[in-house]
Short mmCIF file of N, CA and C in Angstrom, two decimals:
data_model
loop_
_atom_site.label_atom_id
_atom_site.label_comp_id
_atom_site.label_asym_id
_atom_site.label_seq_id
_atom_site.Cartn_x
_atom_site.Cartn_y
_atom_site.Cartn_z
N UNK A 1 -37.41 -26.53 -5.88
CA UNK A 1 -36.88 -25.37 -5.29
C UNK A 1 -35.37 -25.29 -5.80
N UNK A 2 -35.03 -24.11 -6.29
CA UNK A 2 -33.71 -23.86 -6.84
C UNK A 2 -32.69 -23.92 -5.63
N UNK A 3 -31.55 -24.17 -5.96
CA UNK A 3 -30.45 -24.03 -4.99
C UNK A 3 -30.29 -22.67 -4.58
N UNK A 4 -30.31 -22.39 -3.33
CA UNK A 4 -30.25 -21.05 -2.81
C UNK A 4 -29.07 -20.74 -1.99
N UNK A 5 -28.17 -19.90 -2.40
CA UNK A 5 -27.08 -19.44 -1.66
C UNK A 5 -27.12 -17.94 -1.54
N UNK A 6 -26.85 -17.50 -0.31
CA UNK A 6 -26.96 -16.09 -0.05
C UNK A 6 -25.59 -15.54 0.43
N UNK A 7 -25.22 -14.42 -0.18
CA UNK A 7 -23.91 -13.78 0.27
C UNK A 7 -24.30 -12.84 1.41
N UNK A 8 -23.73 -13.15 2.67
CA UNK A 8 -24.09 -12.50 3.86
C UNK A 8 -22.96 -12.57 4.87
N UNK A 9 -23.01 -11.63 5.80
CA UNK A 9 -22.11 -11.57 6.95
C UNK A 9 -22.69 -12.46 8.00
N UNK A 10 -21.88 -12.94 8.91
CA UNK A 10 -22.26 -14.00 9.88
C UNK A 10 -23.24 -13.36 11.02
N UNK A 11 -23.04 -12.14 11.35
CA UNK A 11 -23.81 -11.46 12.51
C UNK A 11 -25.40 -11.63 12.21
N UNK A 12 -25.85 -11.26 10.98
CA UNK A 12 -27.32 -11.40 10.95
C UNK A 12 -27.84 -12.83 10.85
N UNK A 13 -27.00 -13.70 10.36
CA UNK A 13 -27.27 -15.16 10.33
C UNK A 13 -27.40 -15.74 11.79
N UNK A 14 -26.41 -15.32 12.64
CA UNK A 14 -26.46 -15.70 14.01
C UNK A 14 -27.70 -15.16 14.73
N UNK A 15 -27.92 -13.81 14.40
CA UNK A 15 -29.09 -13.15 15.03
C UNK A 15 -30.43 -13.86 14.71
N UNK A 16 -30.59 -14.21 13.43
CA UNK A 16 -31.82 -14.91 12.99
C UNK A 16 -31.93 -16.32 13.57
N UNK A 17 -30.81 -17.03 13.49
CA UNK A 17 -30.76 -18.43 14.08
C UNK A 17 -31.10 -18.44 15.53
N UNK A 18 -30.44 -17.54 16.29
CA UNK A 18 -30.71 -17.45 17.75
C UNK A 18 -32.10 -17.13 18.02
N UNK A 19 -32.80 -16.30 17.27
CA UNK A 19 -34.23 -15.83 17.39
C UNK A 19 -35.08 -17.07 17.15
N UNK A 20 -34.74 -17.82 16.05
CA UNK A 20 -35.62 -18.99 15.66
C UNK A 20 -35.50 -20.10 16.81
N UNK A 21 -34.26 -20.19 17.33
CA UNK A 21 -34.01 -21.13 18.39
C UNK A 21 -34.84 -20.74 19.64
N UNK A 22 -34.75 -19.39 19.99
CA UNK A 22 -35.42 -18.87 21.13
C UNK A 22 -36.93 -19.19 21.00
N UNK A 23 -37.42 -18.84 19.82
CA UNK A 23 -38.88 -19.09 19.55
C UNK A 23 -39.24 -20.58 19.79
N UNK A 24 -38.36 -21.47 19.19
CA UNK A 24 -38.59 -22.90 19.41
C UNK A 24 -38.58 -23.31 20.83
N UNK A 25 -37.75 -22.66 21.63
CA UNK A 25 -37.72 -22.83 23.10
C UNK A 25 -38.80 -22.31 23.94
N UNK A 26 -39.72 -21.56 23.14
CA UNK A 26 -41.02 -21.05 23.86
C UNK A 26 -41.06 -19.64 24.08
N UNK A 27 -40.13 -18.83 23.64
CA UNK A 27 -40.24 -17.37 23.78
C UNK A 27 -41.14 -16.79 22.72
N UNK A 28 -41.81 -15.71 22.90
CA UNK A 28 -42.63 -15.05 21.93
C UNK A 28 -41.68 -14.40 20.90
N UNK A 29 -42.24 -14.03 19.76
CA UNK A 29 -41.52 -13.50 18.65
C UNK A 29 -40.71 -12.33 18.97
N UNK A 30 -41.26 -11.40 19.73
CA UNK A 30 -40.53 -10.17 20.07
C UNK A 30 -39.32 -10.45 20.95
N UNK A 31 -39.57 -11.22 21.94
CA UNK A 31 -38.58 -11.64 22.98
C UNK A 31 -37.46 -12.38 22.25
N UNK A 32 -37.87 -13.25 21.29
CA UNK A 32 -36.86 -14.08 20.58
C UNK A 32 -35.98 -13.22 19.73
N UNK A 33 -36.49 -12.20 19.08
CA UNK A 33 -35.74 -11.29 18.25
C UNK A 33 -34.73 -10.58 19.05
N UNK A 34 -35.10 -10.10 20.28
CA UNK A 34 -34.12 -9.42 21.05
C UNK A 34 -33.05 -10.33 21.58
N UNK A 35 -33.41 -11.48 21.93
CA UNK A 35 -32.39 -12.53 22.48
C UNK A 35 -31.44 -12.83 21.32
N UNK A 36 -31.89 -12.94 20.11
CA UNK A 36 -31.09 -13.22 19.03
C UNK A 36 -30.06 -12.10 18.77
N UNK A 37 -30.50 -10.98 18.78
CA UNK A 37 -29.64 -9.82 18.60
C UNK A 37 -28.47 -9.75 19.72
N UNK A 38 -28.91 -10.05 20.92
CA UNK A 38 -27.95 -10.07 22.04
C UNK A 38 -26.94 -11.10 21.91
N UNK A 39 -27.42 -12.34 21.51
CA UNK A 39 -26.41 -13.41 21.27
C UNK A 39 -25.41 -13.07 20.18
N UNK A 40 -25.77 -12.43 19.13
CA UNK A 40 -24.85 -12.06 18.07
C UNK A 40 -23.92 -11.03 18.59
N UNK A 41 -24.47 -10.07 19.32
CA UNK A 41 -23.70 -8.96 19.90
C UNK A 41 -22.65 -9.57 20.76
N UNK A 42 -23.00 -10.46 21.82
CA UNK A 42 -22.04 -11.03 22.68
C UNK A 42 -20.99 -11.74 22.01
N UNK A 43 -21.37 -12.46 20.98
CA UNK A 43 -20.32 -13.25 20.13
C UNK A 43 -19.38 -12.30 19.41
N UNK A 44 -19.91 -11.19 18.92
CA UNK A 44 -19.06 -10.20 18.16
C UNK A 44 -18.06 -9.61 19.24
N UNK A 45 -18.50 -9.23 20.40
CA UNK A 45 -17.60 -8.65 21.47
C UNK A 45 -16.46 -9.66 21.73
N UNK A 46 -16.81 -10.95 22.05
CA UNK A 46 -15.75 -11.89 22.31
C UNK A 46 -14.74 -12.02 21.17
N UNK A 47 -15.29 -12.15 20.00
CA UNK A 47 -14.46 -12.28 18.88
C UNK A 47 -13.56 -11.09 18.63
N UNK A 48 -14.18 -9.88 18.73
CA UNK A 48 -13.51 -8.64 18.58
C UNK A 48 -12.32 -8.49 19.58
N UNK A 49 -12.60 -8.86 20.80
CA UNK A 49 -11.52 -8.78 21.84
C UNK A 49 -10.36 -9.76 21.48
N UNK A 50 -10.76 -10.94 21.08
CA UNK A 50 -9.81 -12.03 20.79
C UNK A 50 -8.90 -11.55 19.64
N UNK A 51 -9.53 -10.93 18.68
CA UNK A 51 -8.76 -10.45 17.47
C UNK A 51 -7.98 -9.15 17.74
N UNK A 52 -8.29 -8.46 18.83
CA UNK A 52 -7.69 -7.18 19.13
C UNK A 52 -8.35 -5.95 18.55
N UNK A 53 -9.56 -6.15 17.98
CA UNK A 53 -10.31 -5.22 17.37
C UNK A 53 -11.00 -4.16 18.47
N UNK A 54 -11.47 -4.87 19.44
CA UNK A 54 -12.06 -4.14 20.66
C UNK A 54 -11.00 -4.13 21.79
N UNK A 55 -10.90 -3.10 22.46
CA UNK A 55 -10.05 -3.04 23.59
C UNK A 55 -10.75 -3.39 24.81
N UNK A 56 -10.12 -4.12 25.80
CA UNK A 56 -10.64 -4.43 27.00
C UNK A 56 -11.18 -3.14 27.67
N UNK A 57 -12.32 -3.09 28.38
CA UNK A 57 -12.90 -1.94 29.03
C UNK A 57 -12.07 -1.69 30.29
N UNK A 58 -11.95 -0.43 30.61
CA UNK A 58 -11.25 -0.01 31.92
C UNK A 58 -12.12 -0.55 33.02
N UNK A 59 -11.41 -0.58 34.31
CA UNK A 59 -12.14 -0.95 35.49
C UNK A 59 -13.35 0.07 35.69
N UNK A 60 -13.12 1.30 35.45
CA UNK A 60 -14.05 2.40 35.62
C UNK A 60 -15.31 1.98 34.76
N UNK A 61 -15.17 1.79 33.43
CA UNK A 61 -16.15 1.39 32.53
C UNK A 61 -16.87 0.12 32.83
N UNK A 62 -16.22 -0.80 33.34
CA UNK A 62 -16.83 -2.14 33.88
C UNK A 62 -17.71 -1.79 35.01
N UNK A 63 -17.22 -0.95 36.03
CA UNK A 63 -18.02 -0.64 37.15
C UNK A 63 -19.28 0.10 36.70
N UNK A 64 -19.25 0.95 35.77
CA UNK A 64 -20.37 1.81 35.34
C UNK A 64 -21.39 0.90 34.65
N UNK A 65 -20.92 -0.11 33.73
CA UNK A 65 -21.78 -1.09 33.12
C UNK A 65 -22.47 -1.95 34.18
N UNK A 66 -21.78 -2.35 35.22
CA UNK A 66 -22.33 -3.22 36.25
C UNK A 66 -23.51 -2.49 37.01
N UNK A 67 -23.20 -1.15 37.32
CA UNK A 67 -24.13 -0.30 38.04
C UNK A 67 -25.48 -0.09 37.19
N UNK A 68 -25.31 0.07 35.88
CA UNK A 68 -26.49 0.19 34.99
C UNK A 68 -27.31 -1.13 35.03
N UNK A 69 -26.54 -2.24 34.92
CA UNK A 69 -27.29 -3.55 34.90
C UNK A 69 -27.99 -3.91 36.12
N UNK A 70 -27.26 -3.58 37.30
CA UNK A 70 -27.87 -3.82 38.67
C UNK A 70 -29.14 -3.02 38.80
N UNK A 71 -29.09 -1.72 38.36
CA UNK A 71 -30.33 -0.88 38.45
C UNK A 71 -31.49 -1.47 37.66
N UNK A 72 -31.26 -2.17 36.62
CA UNK A 72 -32.30 -2.67 35.70
C UNK A 72 -32.71 -4.10 36.23
N UNK A 73 -32.01 -4.69 37.13
CA UNK A 73 -32.25 -6.03 37.73
C UNK A 73 -32.55 -7.07 36.64
N UNK A 74 -31.44 -7.33 35.88
CA UNK A 74 -31.64 -8.34 34.70
C UNK A 74 -31.66 -9.70 35.28
N UNK A 75 -32.30 -10.57 34.51
CA UNK A 75 -32.26 -11.99 34.69
C UNK A 75 -31.49 -12.58 33.53
N UNK A 76 -30.95 -13.70 33.68
CA UNK A 76 -30.16 -14.25 32.50
C UNK A 76 -30.88 -15.38 31.82
N UNK A 77 -30.89 -15.34 30.58
CA UNK A 77 -31.56 -16.37 29.72
C UNK A 77 -30.38 -17.07 29.14
N UNK A 78 -30.29 -18.45 29.15
CA UNK A 78 -29.23 -19.19 28.47
C UNK A 78 -29.68 -19.54 27.11
N UNK A 79 -28.95 -19.08 26.05
CA UNK A 79 -29.25 -19.35 24.69
C UNK A 79 -27.94 -19.46 23.80
N UNK A 80 -27.81 -20.55 23.13
CA UNK A 80 -26.68 -20.89 22.33
C UNK A 80 -25.35 -20.73 23.14
N UNK A 81 -25.50 -21.25 24.34
CA UNK A 81 -24.30 -21.26 25.28
C UNK A 81 -23.95 -19.82 25.78
N UNK A 82 -24.74 -18.88 25.72
CA UNK A 82 -24.52 -17.58 26.27
C UNK A 82 -25.52 -17.22 27.30
N UNK A 83 -25.03 -16.52 28.35
CA UNK A 83 -26.05 -16.02 29.33
C UNK A 83 -26.38 -14.67 28.93
N UNK A 84 -27.54 -14.41 28.45
CA UNK A 84 -28.03 -13.26 27.87
C UNK A 84 -28.74 -12.42 28.94
N UNK A 85 -28.37 -11.22 29.33
CA UNK A 85 -29.13 -10.41 30.26
C UNK A 85 -30.50 -9.89 29.64
N UNK A 86 -31.43 -10.12 30.42
CA UNK A 86 -32.84 -9.72 30.00
C UNK A 86 -33.57 -9.03 31.12
N UNK A 87 -34.49 -8.08 30.71
CA UNK A 87 -35.28 -7.35 31.73
C UNK A 87 -36.68 -7.44 31.32
N UNK A 88 -37.51 -7.31 32.38
CA UNK A 88 -38.94 -7.32 32.12
C UNK A 88 -39.40 -5.86 31.86
N UNK A 89 -40.16 -5.82 30.71
CA UNK A 89 -40.71 -4.52 30.30
C UNK A 89 -42.19 -4.60 30.24
N UNK A 90 -42.95 -3.52 30.01
CA UNK A 90 -44.47 -3.62 29.85
C UNK A 90 -44.85 -4.47 28.69
N UNK A 91 -43.95 -4.71 27.76
CA UNK A 91 -44.20 -5.49 26.59
C UNK A 91 -43.84 -7.05 26.78
N UNK A 92 -43.12 -7.22 27.87
CA UNK A 92 -42.74 -8.57 28.14
C UNK A 92 -41.18 -8.67 28.28
N UNK A 93 -40.58 -9.87 28.37
CA UNK A 93 -39.25 -9.99 28.64
C UNK A 93 -38.41 -9.64 27.32
N UNK A 94 -37.33 -8.74 27.52
CA UNK A 94 -36.50 -8.32 26.38
C UNK A 94 -35.03 -8.51 26.86
N UNK A 95 -34.21 -8.93 25.88
CA UNK A 95 -32.80 -8.88 26.06
C UNK A 95 -32.41 -7.46 26.28
N UNK A 96 -31.34 -7.29 27.09
CA UNK A 96 -30.84 -5.94 27.46
C UNK A 96 -29.40 -5.74 27.08
N UNK A 97 -29.06 -4.48 26.81
CA UNK A 97 -27.72 -4.15 26.59
C UNK A 97 -27.42 -2.90 27.56
N UNK A 98 -26.46 -3.18 28.38
CA UNK A 98 -26.19 -2.24 29.50
C UNK A 98 -27.48 -1.80 30.25
N UNK A 99 -28.22 -2.76 30.58
CA UNK A 99 -29.48 -2.46 31.30
C UNK A 99 -30.68 -2.02 30.52
N UNK A 100 -30.40 -1.56 29.28
CA UNK A 100 -31.52 -1.06 28.41
C UNK A 100 -32.07 -2.13 27.59
N UNK A 101 -33.48 -2.22 27.49
CA UNK A 101 -34.02 -3.26 26.59
C UNK A 101 -33.72 -3.06 25.16
N UNK A 102 -33.43 -4.16 24.41
CA UNK A 102 -33.35 -4.10 22.99
C UNK A 102 -34.77 -4.09 22.41
N UNK A 103 -35.03 -3.34 21.35
CA UNK A 103 -36.33 -3.23 20.74
C UNK A 103 -36.43 -4.18 19.63
N UNK A 104 -37.53 -5.02 19.63
CA UNK A 104 -37.71 -6.03 18.66
C UNK A 104 -37.87 -5.48 17.29
N UNK A 105 -38.47 -4.31 17.20
CA UNK A 105 -38.70 -3.66 15.83
C UNK A 105 -37.42 -3.41 15.14
N UNK A 106 -36.44 -2.79 15.96
CA UNK A 106 -35.10 -2.54 15.33
C UNK A 106 -34.43 -3.82 14.93
N UNK A 107 -34.60 -4.91 15.58
CA UNK A 107 -33.97 -6.20 15.22
C UNK A 107 -34.63 -6.66 13.90
N UNK A 108 -35.84 -6.55 13.83
CA UNK A 108 -36.62 -7.06 12.63
C UNK A 108 -36.14 -6.18 11.50
N UNK A 109 -35.99 -4.81 11.63
CA UNK A 109 -35.55 -4.00 10.50
C UNK A 109 -34.09 -4.36 10.11
N UNK A 110 -33.29 -4.63 11.10
CA UNK A 110 -31.93 -5.01 10.80
C UNK A 110 -31.89 -6.32 9.98
N UNK A 111 -32.57 -7.28 10.24
CA UNK A 111 -32.80 -8.57 9.59
C UNK A 111 -33.28 -8.28 8.17
N UNK A 112 -34.25 -7.48 8.00
CA UNK A 112 -34.81 -7.21 6.68
C UNK A 112 -33.78 -6.40 5.77
N UNK A 113 -33.01 -5.57 6.36
CA UNK A 113 -31.98 -4.89 5.62
C UNK A 113 -30.92 -5.76 5.16
N UNK A 114 -30.52 -6.75 6.07
CA UNK A 114 -29.43 -7.65 5.71
C UNK A 114 -29.73 -8.79 4.80
N UNK A 115 -30.92 -9.34 5.04
CA UNK A 115 -31.35 -10.49 4.19
C UNK A 115 -32.09 -10.16 3.00
N UNK A 116 -32.68 -8.87 2.98
CA UNK A 116 -33.46 -8.32 1.89
C UNK A 116 -34.54 -9.37 1.49
N UNK A 117 -34.68 -9.84 0.22
CA UNK A 117 -35.81 -10.71 -0.16
C UNK A 117 -35.58 -12.05 0.27
N UNK A 118 -34.44 -12.46 0.89
CA UNK A 118 -34.20 -13.82 1.26
C UNK A 118 -34.49 -14.13 2.78
N UNK A 119 -35.03 -13.10 3.39
CA UNK A 119 -35.36 -13.33 4.91
C UNK A 119 -36.37 -14.48 5.06
N UNK A 120 -37.45 -14.48 4.43
CA UNK A 120 -38.52 -15.45 4.59
C UNK A 120 -38.00 -16.87 4.34
N UNK A 121 -37.28 -17.02 3.11
CA UNK A 121 -36.68 -18.33 2.83
C UNK A 121 -35.70 -18.80 3.82
N UNK A 122 -34.88 -17.91 4.33
CA UNK A 122 -33.87 -18.24 5.32
C UNK A 122 -34.48 -18.63 6.58
N UNK A 123 -35.56 -17.79 7.00
CA UNK A 123 -36.24 -18.13 8.32
C UNK A 123 -36.91 -19.50 8.22
N UNK A 124 -37.51 -19.84 7.11
CA UNK A 124 -38.22 -21.13 6.93
C UNK A 124 -37.17 -22.30 6.95
N UNK A 125 -36.06 -22.10 6.38
CA UNK A 125 -35.07 -23.16 6.40
C UNK A 125 -34.63 -23.37 7.85
N UNK A 126 -34.36 -22.31 8.54
CA UNK A 126 -33.92 -22.41 10.01
C UNK A 126 -35.03 -22.87 10.82
N UNK A 127 -36.30 -22.50 10.61
CA UNK A 127 -37.35 -23.10 11.40
C UNK A 127 -37.54 -24.65 11.12
N UNK A 128 -37.31 -25.12 9.90
CA UNK A 128 -37.37 -26.47 9.68
C UNK A 128 -36.30 -27.22 10.37
N UNK A 129 -35.04 -26.69 10.47
CA UNK A 129 -34.01 -27.28 11.19
C UNK A 129 -34.24 -27.32 12.72
N UNK A 130 -34.77 -26.18 13.25
CA UNK A 130 -35.09 -26.12 14.60
C UNK A 130 -36.15 -27.20 15.03
N UNK A 131 -37.15 -27.31 14.17
CA UNK A 131 -38.22 -28.33 14.50
C UNK A 131 -37.85 -29.75 14.35
N UNK A 132 -36.66 -29.97 13.73
CA UNK A 132 -36.15 -31.38 13.65
C UNK A 132 -35.67 -31.92 14.92
N UNK A 133 -35.53 -31.00 15.92
CA UNK A 133 -35.10 -31.35 17.33
C UNK A 133 -36.18 -31.08 18.31
N UNK A 134 -36.17 -31.81 19.48
CA UNK A 134 -37.03 -31.38 20.51
C UNK A 134 -36.38 -30.09 21.16
N UNK A 135 -37.13 -29.28 21.83
CA UNK A 135 -36.48 -28.17 22.46
C UNK A 135 -35.33 -28.54 23.30
N UNK A 136 -35.35 -29.55 24.07
CA UNK A 136 -34.26 -29.92 25.00
C UNK A 136 -33.01 -30.28 24.06
N UNK A 137 -33.23 -31.07 23.00
CA UNK A 137 -31.99 -31.39 22.09
C UNK A 137 -31.42 -30.13 21.48
N UNK A 138 -32.39 -29.26 21.00
CA UNK A 138 -32.03 -28.01 20.32
C UNK A 138 -31.20 -27.18 21.28
N UNK A 139 -31.53 -27.02 22.55
CA UNK A 139 -30.79 -26.35 23.53
C UNK A 139 -29.37 -26.65 23.45
N UNK A 140 -29.03 -27.91 23.55
CA UNK A 140 -27.57 -28.30 23.55
C UNK A 140 -26.92 -28.41 22.26
N UNK A 141 -27.69 -28.39 21.12
CA UNK A 141 -27.13 -28.55 19.75
C UNK A 141 -27.13 -27.28 18.91
N UNK A 142 -27.77 -26.25 19.38
CA UNK A 142 -28.11 -25.07 18.56
C UNK A 142 -26.72 -24.40 18.08
N UNK A 143 -25.78 -24.23 18.97
CA UNK A 143 -24.57 -23.62 18.54
C UNK A 143 -23.69 -24.40 17.56
N UNK A 144 -23.68 -25.67 17.77
CA UNK A 144 -22.94 -26.62 16.97
C UNK A 144 -23.52 -26.67 15.56
N UNK A 145 -24.86 -26.53 15.52
CA UNK A 145 -25.62 -26.50 14.19
C UNK A 145 -25.20 -25.29 13.41
N UNK A 146 -25.17 -24.06 14.18
CA UNK A 146 -24.80 -22.78 13.58
C UNK A 146 -23.43 -22.93 12.94
N UNK A 147 -22.47 -23.49 13.79
CA UNK A 147 -21.10 -23.62 13.25
C UNK A 147 -21.04 -24.39 11.99
N UNK A 148 -21.91 -25.40 11.80
CA UNK A 148 -21.94 -26.21 10.58
C UNK A 148 -22.41 -25.44 9.37
N UNK A 149 -23.55 -24.59 9.55
CA UNK A 149 -24.10 -23.96 8.39
C UNK A 149 -23.66 -22.43 8.14
N UNK A 150 -23.04 -21.93 9.19
CA UNK A 150 -22.63 -20.45 9.00
C UNK A 150 -21.85 -20.25 7.77
N UNK A 151 -21.88 -18.97 7.29
CA UNK A 151 -21.04 -18.66 6.20
C UNK A 151 -19.46 -18.89 6.33
N UNK A 152 -18.83 -19.34 5.46
CA UNK A 152 -17.35 -19.53 5.60
C UNK A 152 -16.64 -18.12 5.33
N UNK A 153 -15.83 -17.68 6.12
CA UNK A 153 -15.16 -16.45 5.96
C UNK A 153 -13.64 -16.63 6.23
N UNK A 154 -12.81 -15.68 5.77
CA UNK A 154 -11.39 -15.86 6.07
C UNK A 154 -11.07 -15.87 7.60
N UNK A 155 -10.08 -16.53 8.11
CA UNK A 155 -9.63 -16.61 9.41
C UNK A 155 -9.14 -15.16 9.93
N UNK A 156 -9.26 -14.94 11.22
CA UNK A 156 -8.63 -13.72 11.77
C UNK A 156 -9.30 -12.36 11.41
N UNK A 157 -8.57 -11.23 11.47
CA UNK A 157 -9.11 -10.07 11.21
C UNK A 157 -9.47 -9.84 9.87
N UNK A 158 -9.00 -10.51 8.85
CA UNK A 158 -9.40 -10.41 7.40
C UNK A 158 -10.92 -10.78 7.28
N UNK A 159 -11.41 -11.68 8.16
CA UNK A 159 -12.70 -12.17 8.15
C UNK A 159 -13.82 -11.27 8.84
N UNK A 160 -13.20 -10.24 9.70
CA UNK A 160 -14.09 -9.51 10.43
C UNK A 160 -15.06 -8.63 9.39
N UNK A 161 -16.31 -8.83 9.54
CA UNK A 161 -17.24 -8.13 8.64
C UNK A 161 -17.39 -8.74 7.28
N UNK A 162 -16.56 -9.78 6.93
CA UNK A 162 -16.57 -10.32 5.60
C UNK A 162 -17.91 -11.07 5.32
N UNK A 163 -18.32 -11.07 4.07
CA UNK A 163 -19.51 -11.87 3.67
C UNK A 163 -19.01 -13.24 3.21
N UNK A 164 -19.81 -14.24 3.39
CA UNK A 164 -19.58 -15.55 2.96
C UNK A 164 -20.90 -16.13 2.36
N UNK A 165 -20.92 -17.37 1.90
CA UNK A 165 -22.14 -17.95 1.40
C UNK A 165 -22.88 -18.77 2.40
N UNK A 166 -24.16 -18.40 2.51
CA UNK A 166 -25.05 -19.21 3.29
C UNK A 166 -25.90 -20.06 2.44
N UNK A 167 -25.75 -21.35 2.66
CA UNK A 167 -26.40 -22.31 1.69
C UNK A 167 -27.71 -22.92 2.36
N UNK A 168 -28.87 -22.37 1.83
CA UNK A 168 -30.13 -22.70 2.43
C UNK A 168 -30.46 -24.15 2.34
N UNK A 169 -30.05 -24.85 1.16
CA UNK A 169 -30.28 -26.22 0.97
C UNK A 169 -29.54 -27.03 1.99
N UNK A 170 -28.34 -26.64 2.36
CA UNK A 170 -27.56 -27.22 3.42
C UNK A 170 -28.20 -27.24 4.71
N UNK A 171 -28.78 -26.07 5.06
CA UNK A 171 -29.47 -25.91 6.31
C UNK A 171 -30.67 -26.83 6.39
N UNK A 172 -31.45 -26.96 5.25
CA UNK A 172 -32.54 -27.83 5.16
C UNK A 172 -32.07 -29.31 5.32
N UNK A 173 -30.95 -29.57 4.68
CA UNK A 173 -30.46 -31.03 4.82
C UNK A 173 -30.10 -31.52 6.21
N UNK A 174 -29.70 -30.52 7.00
CA UNK A 174 -29.32 -30.85 8.39
C UNK A 174 -30.56 -31.21 9.18
N UNK A 175 -31.76 -30.88 8.71
CA UNK A 175 -33.00 -31.22 9.38
C UNK A 175 -33.45 -32.65 9.13
N UNK A 176 -32.77 -33.35 8.19
CA UNK A 176 -33.21 -34.70 7.75
C UNK A 176 -32.45 -35.77 8.36
#
């Protein structure tokens, strides 16, 4: 197998990794995809606020968001150190954004657009890594593993949205 490095932004990498981890923890494919997207979104919000890219919401906006969430009666799923709001839908459990379920199909399309022809290879490398740990071990190590293999980008605002190299051989090596 040739050395494989992919030039990509961190958000789709985290989305895919969190989905792979969720699946390893027992969630079905569609639920896992939505949880992955939510984890990446929550991470982006935190980092954006820290860098001053996103402004803190007003008290009025926070109240409105809480009202939407309460009406949807979310439960919280712990994944990669994040409490992800999720709602029950006729299709099953789905991560939710402002009380609205995230659609697995849109997450799959997003991943296909970002990874292009490298999606299957990347998913397989991540699945190999996830399977190297028991679900219990993976629960506590998943984010640390991501920090080891995620693409390197410039610090601060310069790194926002920047692409870095994702080394699939390195991900596979972490499984050994």
